Amino acid sequence: MIKATWFPRPEALSDLDIVGPGGGIGEEGLYAKLIAPEALEWREKVGVMTPADGSAKASTRLLKSGGWVFKTDTHQQHADRAVLRAQLQRLVGIALNTDLWHPDKFWFLLRADDVWWPVSACPQLTIIRAATETVEKLAWWTKMIEMGFEISKTHHLGLDLNPSNFGFEEQARDRLYYVDDEAYAKHTLFDIAEAIVARLPEDLAITPDEWRVWGRQLSGIARAYCQHSDDWRHFLDGIRDYPLTPALSSARQGLMDGISAPTETLSFASPTDATPAPRFALQKQQLPQTPITCIFGDVHGNLPALNAVLKEAERLGADSYIFLGDAVSYGPFPKECIERIANMPKTVMLRGNHDHTVGTGIPENGSNRLAREMDSWTTQQLNSTEREWLLALPVEYQEDHWLCVHGSPLDQQRFYAYVYEMTYKNNLTYLEEHQLLVCFYGHTHVQFIYRRNVDGMDEKLLPEKIEIAEESGRLLINPGSVGQPRDGDPRAAFALWSRQERRFRFYRIPYPVDATIQAVKKAGLPEDLVYRLEVGR
């Protein structure tokens, strides 16, 4: 039997009480790991601050055994088992309702020396604070900040946004997990801003220009959570007012320049490309009052389809355009599609979820294998100018009585959630509450209309000509996908909005799909993409 001198150990199975699901170990397996002779007390990980060693406070106790890490705290031991059990049940409840922690993480009570200790158990993860390469480090920090925003918005919880508190599995590096054992009150924007600027002292080798690029990535994330101009100013105040030494002034300025650069006037040039990259200037977005507007989206790197749609739309009289997002991913022509769209006149352009993922270089949680593979490939094809252009795209465009988003008007980020059978009623209610007649959206790759009539009845309509007016009720309209249709029709999809006549009409147009398929094969991309293009699924 191991005598506990630092990390508490049980003397019998009766000294263990698993609270909630047990991570697949069970009490006997748990007991065996805790008393195993090879179990290692991680004393060197406690009370230190260097990135390689960890940053746990001195009262923390860590034990590594059989691929698991067990954690407790000397300040939390208690004689009353019921008190501690209630505390752990709160954490179990959070774990069951969020994807905050590793899915196998669990909590239990351990009795040692006549007191009970609350202990967490988690498969051993690589902590992101151990990252040494600048690109990898900044990518993980971005993921951490985005996770903080999302958990705060969705679950009204705050996280300790420190790289020591987040980790990943080496065999699944696209997923980040929280490793701290406590969640706090919901973050304010000021809180998250301080967590961002607090990274500056951690690596003095990162240049102001690299901080600027990181700030540009964070700007695209933060703006999605700022609903009003006051929110944005509050966020910037947190970046500006955090106490730093004068030696970090240029680093802070670089970060501020990247975060606060207005999206309506961004202009990027790549200093590292061997050949001059085209300049992409995203001007202030204002749709001109022209007779016919072409609405299209979900191009997904399919240049032949995009060219066919724009040519046909022009032939039909289109003289302004609304692009609903997702210029890239899945298709073999990401650079060409960005350049084509970026240089279109009289065009409102939005950011889609794949634009966001490719721009940040951080995989989207919950995405499937093919999406992750293609997002990663696309990121590698683009230079920093092109990726920053994607992140500079706004997430919505609104005029008096209509709105454009990539995903769902209900989604605060505007590009992740779907409008579909389970959500369309709530989205129509959103339009009512915000006095909007219509929302144009994409993301599902299917031409469709959801309508709430003036009498309050909801209906689903297949693509057809429809009037957009107060007497038409509230409308959710999807023009379909240019480059990746998913309705069984492989032809490129778009729509025309005759604003003077208040009419909206759907269109399909064939394009040289063989050219896209040959480019997919030449690039060595997954065969699944060929099937999707051929059948429109």
Coordinates of C-alpha atoms in Angstrom, one line a residue:
M1 CA 0.0 0.0 0.0
I2 CA 1.3 3.5 -0.9
K3 CA 1.4 5.9 2.0
A4 CA 0.1 9.2 0.8
T5 CA 2.6 12.0 1.5
W6 CA 1.6 14.5 -1.2
F7 CA -1.3 13.2 -3.4
P8 CA -4.0 11.5 -1.4
R9 CA -4.6 7.8 -2.0
P10 CA -7.4 5.4 -1.1
E11 CA -6.9 2.5 1.2
A12 CA -10.0 0.6 0.0
L13 CA -12.7 0.8 -2.7
S14 CA -15.0 2.2 -0.1
D15 CA -12.8 5.3 0.0
L16 CA -14.0 6.2 -3.6
D17 CA -17.3 7.7 -4.6
I18 CA -17.7 8.4 -8.4
V19 CA -20.1 11.3 -9.0
G20 CA -21.9 11.0 -12.4
P21 CA -20.6 9.0 -15.3
G22 CA -17.3 7.3 -14.6
G23 CA -15.3 7.8 -17.8
G24 CA -15.5 4.1 -18.6
I25 CA -13.1 3.2 -15.8
G26 CA -15.3 2.1 -12.9
E27 CA -14.3 2.1 -9.2
E28 CA -12.1 -0.9 -9.5
G29 CA -10.2 0.4 -12.4
L30 CA -10.0 3.8 -10.8
Y31 CA -8.7 2.3 -7.6
A32 CA -6.0 0.3 -9.5
K33 CA -4.7 3.5 -11.2
L34 CA -4.6 5.5 -8.0
I35 CA -2.5 2.9 -6.1
A36 CA -0.4 1.7 -9.0
P37 CA 3.4 1.6 -8.1
E38 CA 4.2 3.4 -11.3
A39 CA 1.7 6.2 -10.6
L40 CA 3.7 9.5 -10.7
E41 CA 3.1 12.4 -8.4
W42 CA 3.6 15.4 -10.7
R43 CA 5.2 17.7 -8.2
E44 CA 7.3 19.4 -10.8
K45 CA 4.1 20.7 -12.5
V46 CA 2.9 22.5 -9.5
G47 CA 3.7 26.1 -8.4
V48 CA 5.7 26.9 -11.6
M49 CA 5.2 29.4 -14.3
T50 CA 7.3 28.5 -17.3
P51 CA 5.5 27.2 -20.4
A52 CA 7.3 23.9 -20.5
D53 CA 6.6 23.1 -16.8
G54 CA 3.0 24.2 -16.3
S55 CA 1.5 26.9 -14.1
A56 CA -0.6 25.2 -11.4
K57 CA -0.9 27.0 -8.0
A58 CA 1.0 25.6 -5.0
S59 CA -2.1 23.9 -3.4
T60 CA -2.8 21.8 -6.5
R61 CA -2.0 18.1 -6.4
L62 CA -1.5 16.1 -9.6
L63 CA -1.0 12.4 -10.2
K64 CA -0.3 10.7 -13.5
S65 CA -1.2 7.1 -13.9
G66 CA -2.0 4.8 -16.9
G67 CA -2.6 7.6 -19.4
W68 CA -4.8 9.6 -16.9
V69 CA -4.2 12.7 -14.9
F70 CA -5.9 13.1 -11.5
K71 CA -6.2 16.6 -9.9
T72 CA -7.2 17.8 -6.5
D73 CA -6.5 20.8 -4.2
T74 CA -5.4 20.8 -0.5
H75 CA -7.7 23.8 0.1
Q76 CA -10.8 21.9 -1.0
Q77 CA -10.7 18.9 1.3
H78 CA -13.7 18.6 3.7
A79 CA -14.9 16.4 6.4
D80 CA -18.5 16.5 5.1
R81 CA -18.8 14.2 2.1
A82 CA -22.3 15.7 1.1
V83 CA -20.9 19.2 0.8
L84 CA -18.3 18.1 -1.7
R85 CA -20.7 15.9 -3.6
A86 CA -23.0 18.8 -4.2
Q87 CA -20.1 20.8 -5.6
L88 CA -19.1 18.0 -8.0
Q89 CA -22.7 17.4 -9.1
R90 CA -22.7 21.0 -10.4
L91 CA -19.6 20.3 -12.5
V92 CA -21.1 17.0 -13.8
G93 CA -24.2 18.9 -14.8
I94 CA -22.1 21.4 -16.8
A95 CA -20.2 18.5 -18.4
L96 CA -23.4 16.8 -19.5
N97 CA -24.8 20.0 -21.1
T98 CA -21.6 21.3 -22.8
D99 CA -18.6 20.0 -24.7
L100 CA -16.3 22.0 -22.5
W101 CA -14.2 19.2 -21.1
H102 CA -12.9 16.0 -22.6
P103 CA -15.8 13.5 -23.0
D104 CA -14.2 11.0 -20.8
K105 CA -13.4 13.4 -17.9
F106 CA -15.2 12.6 -14.6
W107 CA -15.1 13.6 -11.0
F108 CA -15.0 11.5 -7.8
L109 CA -14.6 11.8 -4.0
L110 CA -11.6 10.2 -2.3
R111 CA -11.3 9.6 1.4
A112 CA -7.8 9.8 3.0
D113 CA -6.8 10.6 6.6
D114 CA -10.5 10.9 7.6
V115 CA -11.3 13.7 5.2
W116 CA -12.8 13.7 1.7
W117 CA -11.0 15.2 -1.3
P118 CA -12.8 16.3 -4.6
V119 CA -10.8 14.8 -7.5
S120 CA -11.1 15.1 -11.3
A121 CA -9.8 12.5 -13.7
C122 CA -9.0 13.2 -17.4
P123 CA -7.1 11.4 -20.1
Q124 CA -3.7 13.0 -20.4
L125 CA -3.7 15.9 -22.8
T126 CA -1.0 18.1 -24.3
I127 CA -1.4 21.6 -22.8
I128 CA -1.3 24.4 -25.3
R129 CA 1.0 26.5 -23.2
A130 CA 3.8 24.0 -24.2
A131 CA 3.6 25.1 -27.8
T132 CA 6.8 26.8 -28.9
E133 CA 6.3 27.7 -32.6
T134 CA 4.7 31.1 -33.1
V135 CA 2.2 30.0 -35.7
E136 CA 1.0 27.0 -33.6
K137 CA 0.9 29.1 -30.4
L138 CA -1.2 31.9 -31.9
A139 CA -3.5 29.4 -33.6
W140 CA -4.2 27.6 -30.3
W141 CA -4.6 30.9 -28.5
T142 CA -7.2 32.0 -31.1
K143 CA -9.0 28.7 -30.5
M144 CA -9.0 29.3 -26.8
I145 CA -10.4 32.8 -27.1
E146 CA -13.1 31.7 -29.6
M147 CA -14.1 28.9 -27.1
G148 CA -14.3 31.5 -24.3
F149 CA -16.7 33.7 -26.5
E150 CA -18.8 30.7 -27.4
I151 CA -19.2 29.1 -24.0
S152 CA -20.0 32.5 -22.5
K153 CA -22.7 33.2 -25.1
T154 CA -24.2 29.8 -25.3
H155 CA -24.0 28.6 -21.7
H156 CA -23.5 31.9 -19.7
L157 CA -20.3 30.5 -18.2
G158 CA -16.8 32.0 -17.9
L159 CA -13.5 30.2 -18.4
D160 CA -10.1 30.9 -17.0
L161 CA -8.7 31.9 -20.4
N162 CA -5.1 31.0 -19.8
P163 CA -3.1 28.6 -22.1
S164 CA -2.3 26.4 -19.0
N165 CA -6.0 25.5 -18.8
F166 CA -6.5 24.1 -22.3
G167 CA -5.3 21.0 -24.0
F168 CA -5.7 18.6 -26.9
E169 CA -5.1 15.0 -27.8
E170 CA -2.1 14.4 -30.0
Q171 CA -4.2 12.1 -32.2
A172 CA -7.0 14.6 -32.6
R173 CA -5.4 18.0 -32.7
D174 CA -8.5 19.7 -34.2
R175 CA -10.3 19.7 -30.8
L176 CA -9.5 21.9 -27.8
Y177 CA -10.6 21.0 -24.3
Y178 CA -10.8 22.9 -21.1
V179 CA -8.7 21.3 -18.3
D180 CA -9.4 23.5 -15.4
D181 CA -12.0 22.1 -12.9
E182 CA -14.0 25.3 -12.5
A183 CA -16.3 27.5 -14.6
Y184 CA -17.1 31.0 -13.5
A185 CA -19.6 33.8 -14.2
K186 CA -20.3 34.7 -17.8
H187 CA -17.6 36.8 -19.3
T188 CA -18.0 40.4 -20.3
L189 CA -16.3 41.6 -23.5
F190 CA -13.8 43.4 -21.3
D191 CA -12.9 40.1 -19.6
I192 CA -12.1 38.5 -22.9
A193 CA -10.2 41.5 -24.1
E194 CA -8.0 41.3 -21.0
A195 CA -7.4 37.6 -21.6
I196 CA -6.2 38.5 -25.2
V197 CA -3.8 41.3 -24.2
A198 CA -2.5 39.2 -21.3
R199 CA -0.8 37.0 -23.9
L200 CA 1.6 39.7 -24.9
P201 CA 4.2 39.2 -22.1
E202 CA 4.2 35.4 -22.6
D203 CA 6.4 35.5 -25.8
L204 CA 8.6 38.6 -26.3
A205 CA 9.9 37.1 -29.5
I206 CA 6.6 37.6 -31.3
T207 CA 6.9 40.7 -33.5
P208 CA 4.4 43.6 -33.6
D209 CA 3.5 42.6 -37.2
E210 CA 2.7 39.0 -36.0
W211 CA 0.6 40.5 -33.2
R212 CA -1.2 42.5 -35.9
V213 CA -2.0 39.4 -37.9
W214 CA -3.3 37.7 -34.8
G215 CA -5.4 40.7 -34.0
R216 CA -6.9 40.6 -37.5
Q217 CA -7.9 36.9 -36.8
L218 CA -9.4 37.8 -33.4
S219 CA -11.3 40.8 -34.9
G220 CA -13.3 38.5 -37.1
I221 CA -14.3 36.4 -34.1
A222 CA -15.0 39.2 -31.7
R223 CA -17.1 41.3 -34.1
A224 CA -19.5 38.4 -34.4
Y225 CA -20.3 38.7 -30.7
C226 CA -20.6 42.5 -30.6
Q227 CA -24.2 43.4 -31.4
H228 CA -23.8 47.2 -30.9
S229 CA -21.1 49.8 -31.4
D230 CA -20.9 50.2 -27.6
D231 CA -20.0 46.5 -27.3
W232 CA -17.1 47.0 -29.7
R233 CA -15.8 50.1 -27.9
H234 CA -16.0 48.2 -24.6
F235 CA -14.0 45.4 -26.1
L236 CA -11.3 47.8 -27.5
D237 CA -11.1 49.5 -24.1
G238 CA -10.1 46.2 -22.5
I239 CA -7.2 45.8 -25.0
R240 CA -6.1 49.4 -24.6
D241 CA -6.3 49.8 -20.8
Y242 CA -4.7 46.5 -19.6
P243 CA -1.6 47.3 -17.6
L244 CA 1.6 46.5 -19.5
T245 CA 5.2 47.6 -19.2
P246 CA 6.4 50.2 -21.7
A247 CA 8.6 47.6 -23.4
L248 CA 5.4 46.0 -24.7
S249 CA 3.9 49.2 -26.2
S250 CA 4.8 48.3 -29.8
A251 CA 3.4 44.7 -29.3
R252 CA 0.1 46.2 -27.9
Q253 CA -0.1 48.7 -30.8
G254 CA 0.4 45.9 -33.4
L255 CA -2.4 43.9 -31.7
M256 CA -4.7 47.0 -31.6
D257 CA -4.0 47.8 -35.2
G258 CA -5.1 44.3 -36.2
I259 CA -8.1 44.1 -34.1
S260 CA -9.4 47.6 -34.7
A261 CA -8.8 48.0 -38.4
P262 CA -12.2 48.8 -39.8
T263 CA -13.5 46.1 -42.1
E264 CA -15.0 48.5 -44.6
T265 CA -11.5 49.9 -45.6
L266 CA -9.1 47.0 -45.2
S267 CA -6.5 46.6 -47.8
F268 CA -3.9 43.9 -47.6
A269 CA -0.6 43.1 -49.3
S270 CA 1.5 40.0 -48.7
P271 CA 5.2 40.9 -48.1
T272 CA 6.3 37.2 -48.2
D273 CA 5.0 36.0 -51.5
A274 CA 7.5 35.4 -54.3
T275 CA 5.2 37.1 -56.9
P276 CA 3.1 40.1 -56.2
A277 CA -0.3 39.1 -54.9
P278 CA -3.4 41.0 -56.0
R279 CA -4.6 43.6 -53.6
F280 CA -8.0 43.0 -52.2
A281 CA -9.7 46.1 -50.9
L282 CA -13.0 45.6 -49.1
Q283 CA -14.8 48.9 -49.4
K284 CA -17.7 50.1 -47.3
Q285 CA -20.6 47.8 -48.1
Q286 CA -23.7 49.5 -49.5
L287 CA -25.9 47.9 -52.1
P288 CA -26.7 50.4 -54.8
Q289 CA -30.4 51.0 -55.7
T290 CA -30.3 49.1 -59.0
P291 CA -33.2 47.3 -60.8
I292 CA -32.0 43.7 -60.5
T293 CA -29.8 42.1 -57.9
C294 CA -28.2 38.7 -58.2
I295 CA -28.1 36.8 -54.9
F296 CA -25.7 33.8 -54.8
G297 CA -23.5 31.9 -52.3
D298 CA -21.7 28.8 -51.3
V299 CA -19.3 28.9 -54.2
H300 CA -16.8 26.6 -52.5
G301 CA -13.9 27.1 -54.8
N302 CA -15.8 26.0 -57.9
L303 CA -14.6 28.6 -60.5
P304 CA -16.3 27.2 -63.6
A305 CA -19.7 27.3 -61.7
L306 CA -19.1 30.8 -60.5
N307 CA -18.2 32.1 -63.9
A308 CA -21.3 30.4 -65.4
V309 CA -23.6 32.0 -62.8
L310 CA -22.1 35.5 -63.1
K311 CA -22.3 35.3 -66.9
E312 CA -25.9 34.2 -66.9
A313 CA -26.9 36.7 -64.3
E314 CA -25.4 39.5 -66.4
R315 CA -27.3 38.2 -69.4
L316 CA -30.5 38.4 -67.4
G317 CA -29.9 42.0 -66.5
A318 CA -28.3 41.8 -63.0
D319 CA -26.5 45.0 -62.2
S320 CA -25.7 44.5 -58.5
Y321 CA -24.8 41.4 -56.4
I322 CA -25.2 39.9 -52.9
F323 CA -22.7 37.2 -52.1
L324 CA -23.9 35.1 -49.1
G325 CA -20.5 33.6 -48.1
D326 CA -18.4 30.5 -48.4
A327 CA -16.1 31.4 -51.3
V328 CA -13.8 28.5 -50.5
S329 CA -13.3 24.9 -49.3
Y330 CA -14.4 21.7 -51.1
G331 CA -13.4 23.1 -54.5
P332 CA -10.0 23.2 -56.3
F333 CA -10.0 26.9 -57.2
P334 CA -10.0 28.8 -53.8
K335 CA -7.5 31.5 -54.9
E336 CA -9.3 32.2 -58.2
C337 CA -12.7 32.4 -56.6
I338 CA -11.5 34.8 -54.0
E339 CA -10.0 37.1 -56.6
R340 CA -13.1 36.9 -58.8
I341 CA -15.5 37.8 -56.0
A342 CA -13.2 40.4 -54.4
N343 CA -13.0 42.4 -57.6
M344 CA -16.8 42.4 -58.3
P345 CA -18.3 45.9 -58.4
K346 CA -21.6 46.8 -56.7
T347 CA -21.4 43.8 -54.5
V348 CA -22.2 43.1 -50.9
M349 CA -20.0 40.2 -49.6
L350 CA -20.4 38.2 -46.5
R351 CA -18.3 35.7 -44.6
G352 CA -19.4 32.0 -44.3
N353 CA -18.3 29.4 -41.8
H354 CA -15.7 27.9 -44.2
D355 CA -14.3 31.3 -45.0
H356 CA -13.9 31.8 -41.3
T357 CA -12.3 28.4 -40.7
V358 CA -9.9 28.8 -43.6
G359 CA -9.1 32.4 -42.6
T360 CA -8.2 31.5 -39.0
G361 CA -6.6 28.2 -39.9
I362 CA -8.5 26.6 -36.9
P363 CA -10.8 23.6 -37.5
E364 CA -14.4 24.1 -36.8
N365 CA -15.7 22.0 -33.9
G366 CA -18.1 19.3 -35.0
S367 CA -17.1 19.4 -38.7
N368 CA -16.9 16.1 -40.5
R369 CA -13.7 14.4 -41.9
L370 CA -14.1 15.8 -45.4
A371 CA -14.8 19.3 -44.3
R372 CA -11.7 19.3 -42.0
E373 CA -9.5 17.9 -44.7
M374 CA -10.7 20.4 -47.3
D375 CA -10.5 23.4 -45.0
S376 CA -6.9 22.4 -44.1
W377 CA -5.9 21.9 -47.7
T378 CA -7.5 25.3 -48.7
T379 CA -5.8 27.1 -45.9
Q380 CA -2.4 25.8 -47.3
Q381 CA -3.2 27.1 -50.8
L382 CA -3.9 30.7 -49.7
N383 CA -1.5 33.4 -48.8
S384 CA -1.9 35.8 -45.8
T385 CA -3.5 38.5 -48.0
E386 CA -6.3 36.1 -49.1
R387 CA -6.9 34.6 -45.7
E388 CA -7.1 38.1 -44.1
W389 CA -9.6 39.1 -46.8
L390 CA -11.8 36.2 -45.8
L391 CA -11.7 37.3 -42.2
A392 CA -12.4 40.9 -43.1
L393 CA -15.8 40.0 -44.6
P394 CA -18.7 41.0 -42.4
V395 CA -21.1 38.4 -41.1
E396 CA -24.3 40.3 -42.0
Y397 CA -25.8 43.0 -44.1
Q398 CA -29.0 44.8 -43.2
E399 CA -31.2 47.5 -44.7
D400 CA -34.5 48.8 -43.4
H401 CA -36.6 45.7 -43.8
W402 CA -34.3 42.9 -45.0
L403 CA -31.3 41.1 -43.8
C404 CA -28.5 38.9 -45.3
V405 CA -26.5 36.2 -43.5
H406 CA -24.7 33.1 -44.4
G407 CA -26.3 30.8 -41.8
S408 CA -29.1 31.8 -39.5
P409 CA -30.4 35.2 -38.3
L410 CA -30.8 33.7 -34.9
D411 CA -27.2 32.7 -34.7
Q412 CA -25.2 35.4 -33.0
Q413 CA -22.2 34.5 -35.2
R414 CA -24.4 34.5 -38.3
F415 CA -22.6 31.7 -40.1
Y416 CA -22.7 28.4 -38.1
A417 CA -26.3 27.6 -37.4
Y418 CA -28.7 26.3 -40.1
V419 CA -32.2 27.3 -41.1
Y420 CA -34.0 24.0 -41.5
E421 CA -37.1 22.0 -40.3
M422 CA -36.2 22.3 -36.6
T423 CA -35.3 26.0 -36.6
Y424 CA -37.2 27.8 -39.3
K425 CA -40.2 28.8 -37.1
N426 CA -37.9 30.4 -34.5
N427 CA -36.1 32.2 -37.3
L428 CA -39.3 33.5 -38.7
T429 CA -40.2 34.7 -35.2
Y430 CA -36.9 36.6 -35.2
L431 CA -37.9 38.4 -38.4
E432 CA -41.2 39.4 -36.8
E433 CA -39.5 40.7 -33.6
H434 CA -37.0 42.7 -35.6
Q435 CA -39.5 44.1 -38.2
L436 CA -37.8 42.4 -41.1
L437 CA -39.7 41.2 -44.1
V438 CA -37.1 38.9 -45.5
C439 CA -33.8 37.3 -44.7
F440 CA -31.6 35.9 -47.5
Y441 CA -29.4 33.0 -46.3
G442 CA -27.2 30.2 -47.5
H443 CA -25.3 27.4 -45.8
T444 CA -27.8 24.5 -46.5
H445 CA -27.0 24.5 -50.3
V446 CA -30.6 24.0 -51.1
Q447 CA -33.0 26.5 -52.8
F448 CA -35.9 27.0 -50.5
I449 CA -38.5 29.4 -49.0
Y450 CA -40.0 29.4 -45.5
R451 CA -42.8 31.9 -45.1
R452 CA -45.0 33.1 -42.3
N453 CA -48.2 34.5 -43.8
V454 CA -49.9 37.7 -42.6
D455 CA -52.3 35.5 -40.7
G456 CA -49.5 33.9 -38.8
M457 CA -49.5 30.5 -40.6
D458 CA -46.1 29.0 -41.5
E459 CA -45.4 27.2 -44.8
K460 CA -42.5 25.7 -46.7
L461 CA -42.2 26.4 -50.4
L462 CA -40.1 24.9 -53.1
P463 CA -38.2 27.3 -55.4
E464 CA -40.7 29.5 -57.3
K465 CA -41.2 33.1 -58.2
I466 CA -42.4 35.0 -55.2
E467 CA -43.3 38.6 -54.3
I468 CA -41.4 40.4 -51.5
A469 CA -43.8 42.8 -49.9
E470 CA -45.6 43.4 -46.6
E471 CA -48.6 41.5 -47.8
S472 CA -46.4 38.5 -48.6
G473 CA -45.6 37.9 -44.9
R474 CA -42.1 37.1 -43.5
L475 CA -39.7 35.2 -45.7
L476 CA -36.6 33.1 -45.3
I477 CA -35.1 32.7 -48.8
N478 CA -32.2 30.5 -49.8
P479 CA -30.9 31.0 -53.4
G480 CA -29.0 27.6 -53.3
S481 CA -25.4 26.8 -53.9
V482 CA -23.2 27.9 -56.8
G483 CA -20.5 25.3 -56.4
Q484 CA -21.8 22.5 -54.2
P485 CA -25.6 21.9 -54.7
R486 CA -27.1 19.4 -52.3
D487 CA -30.6 18.9 -53.7
G488 CA -29.9 16.3 -56.3
D489 CA -29.5 18.8 -59.1
P490 CA -25.8 19.3 -60.0
R491 CA -26.4 22.6 -61.9
A492 CA -25.2 25.8 -60.3
A493 CA -27.9 27.7 -58.4
F494 CA -28.6 31.4 -57.9
A495 CA -31.5 33.9 -57.8
L496 CA -32.5 37.3 -59.1
W497 CA -34.3 40.0 -57.1
S498 CA -36.1 42.5 -59.2
R499 CA -36.3 45.2 -56.6
Q500 CA -38.5 47.6 -58.6
E501 CA -41.1 44.9 -59.3
R502 CA -40.6 43.3 -55.8
R503 CA -40.1 39.9 -57.4
F504 CA -37.7 37.1 -56.6
R505 CA -36.9 34.3 -59.0
F506 CA -34.8 31.1 -58.7
Y507 CA -32.5 29.9 -61.5
R508 CA -30.3 26.8 -62.3
I509 CA -27.6 26.9 -64.9
P510 CA -25.4 24.1 -66.3
Y511 CA -21.6 24.6 -66.2
P512 CA -18.6 22.7 -67.3
V513 CA -18.5 20.3 -64.3
D514 CA -15.9 18.2 -66.0
A515 CA -13.4 21.0 -65.7
T516 CA -13.9 21.1 -62.0
I517 CA -13.7 17.4 -61.6
Q518 CA -10.4 17.2 -63.6
A519 CA -9.0 19.9 -61.3
V520 CA -10.1 18.0 -58.2
K521 CA -8.3 14.9 -59.5
K522 CA -5.2 16.8 -60.5
A523 CA -4.9 18.3 -57.1
G524 CA -5.2 14.9 -55.5
L525 CA -8.4 15.8 -53.5
P526 CA -10.8 13.2 -52.1
E527 CA -12.8 11.2 -54.5
D528 CA -15.9 12.0 -52.5
L529 CA -15.8 15.5 -54.1
V530 CA -16.2 14.1 -57.6
Y531 CA -19.4 12.2 -56.6
R532 CA -20.9 15.3 -55.0
L533 CA -20.2 17.4 -58.1
E534 CA -21.7 14.7 -60.4
V535 CA -24.9 14.1 -58.5
G536 CA -25.4 17.4 -56.6
R537 CA -25.5 15.8 -53.2

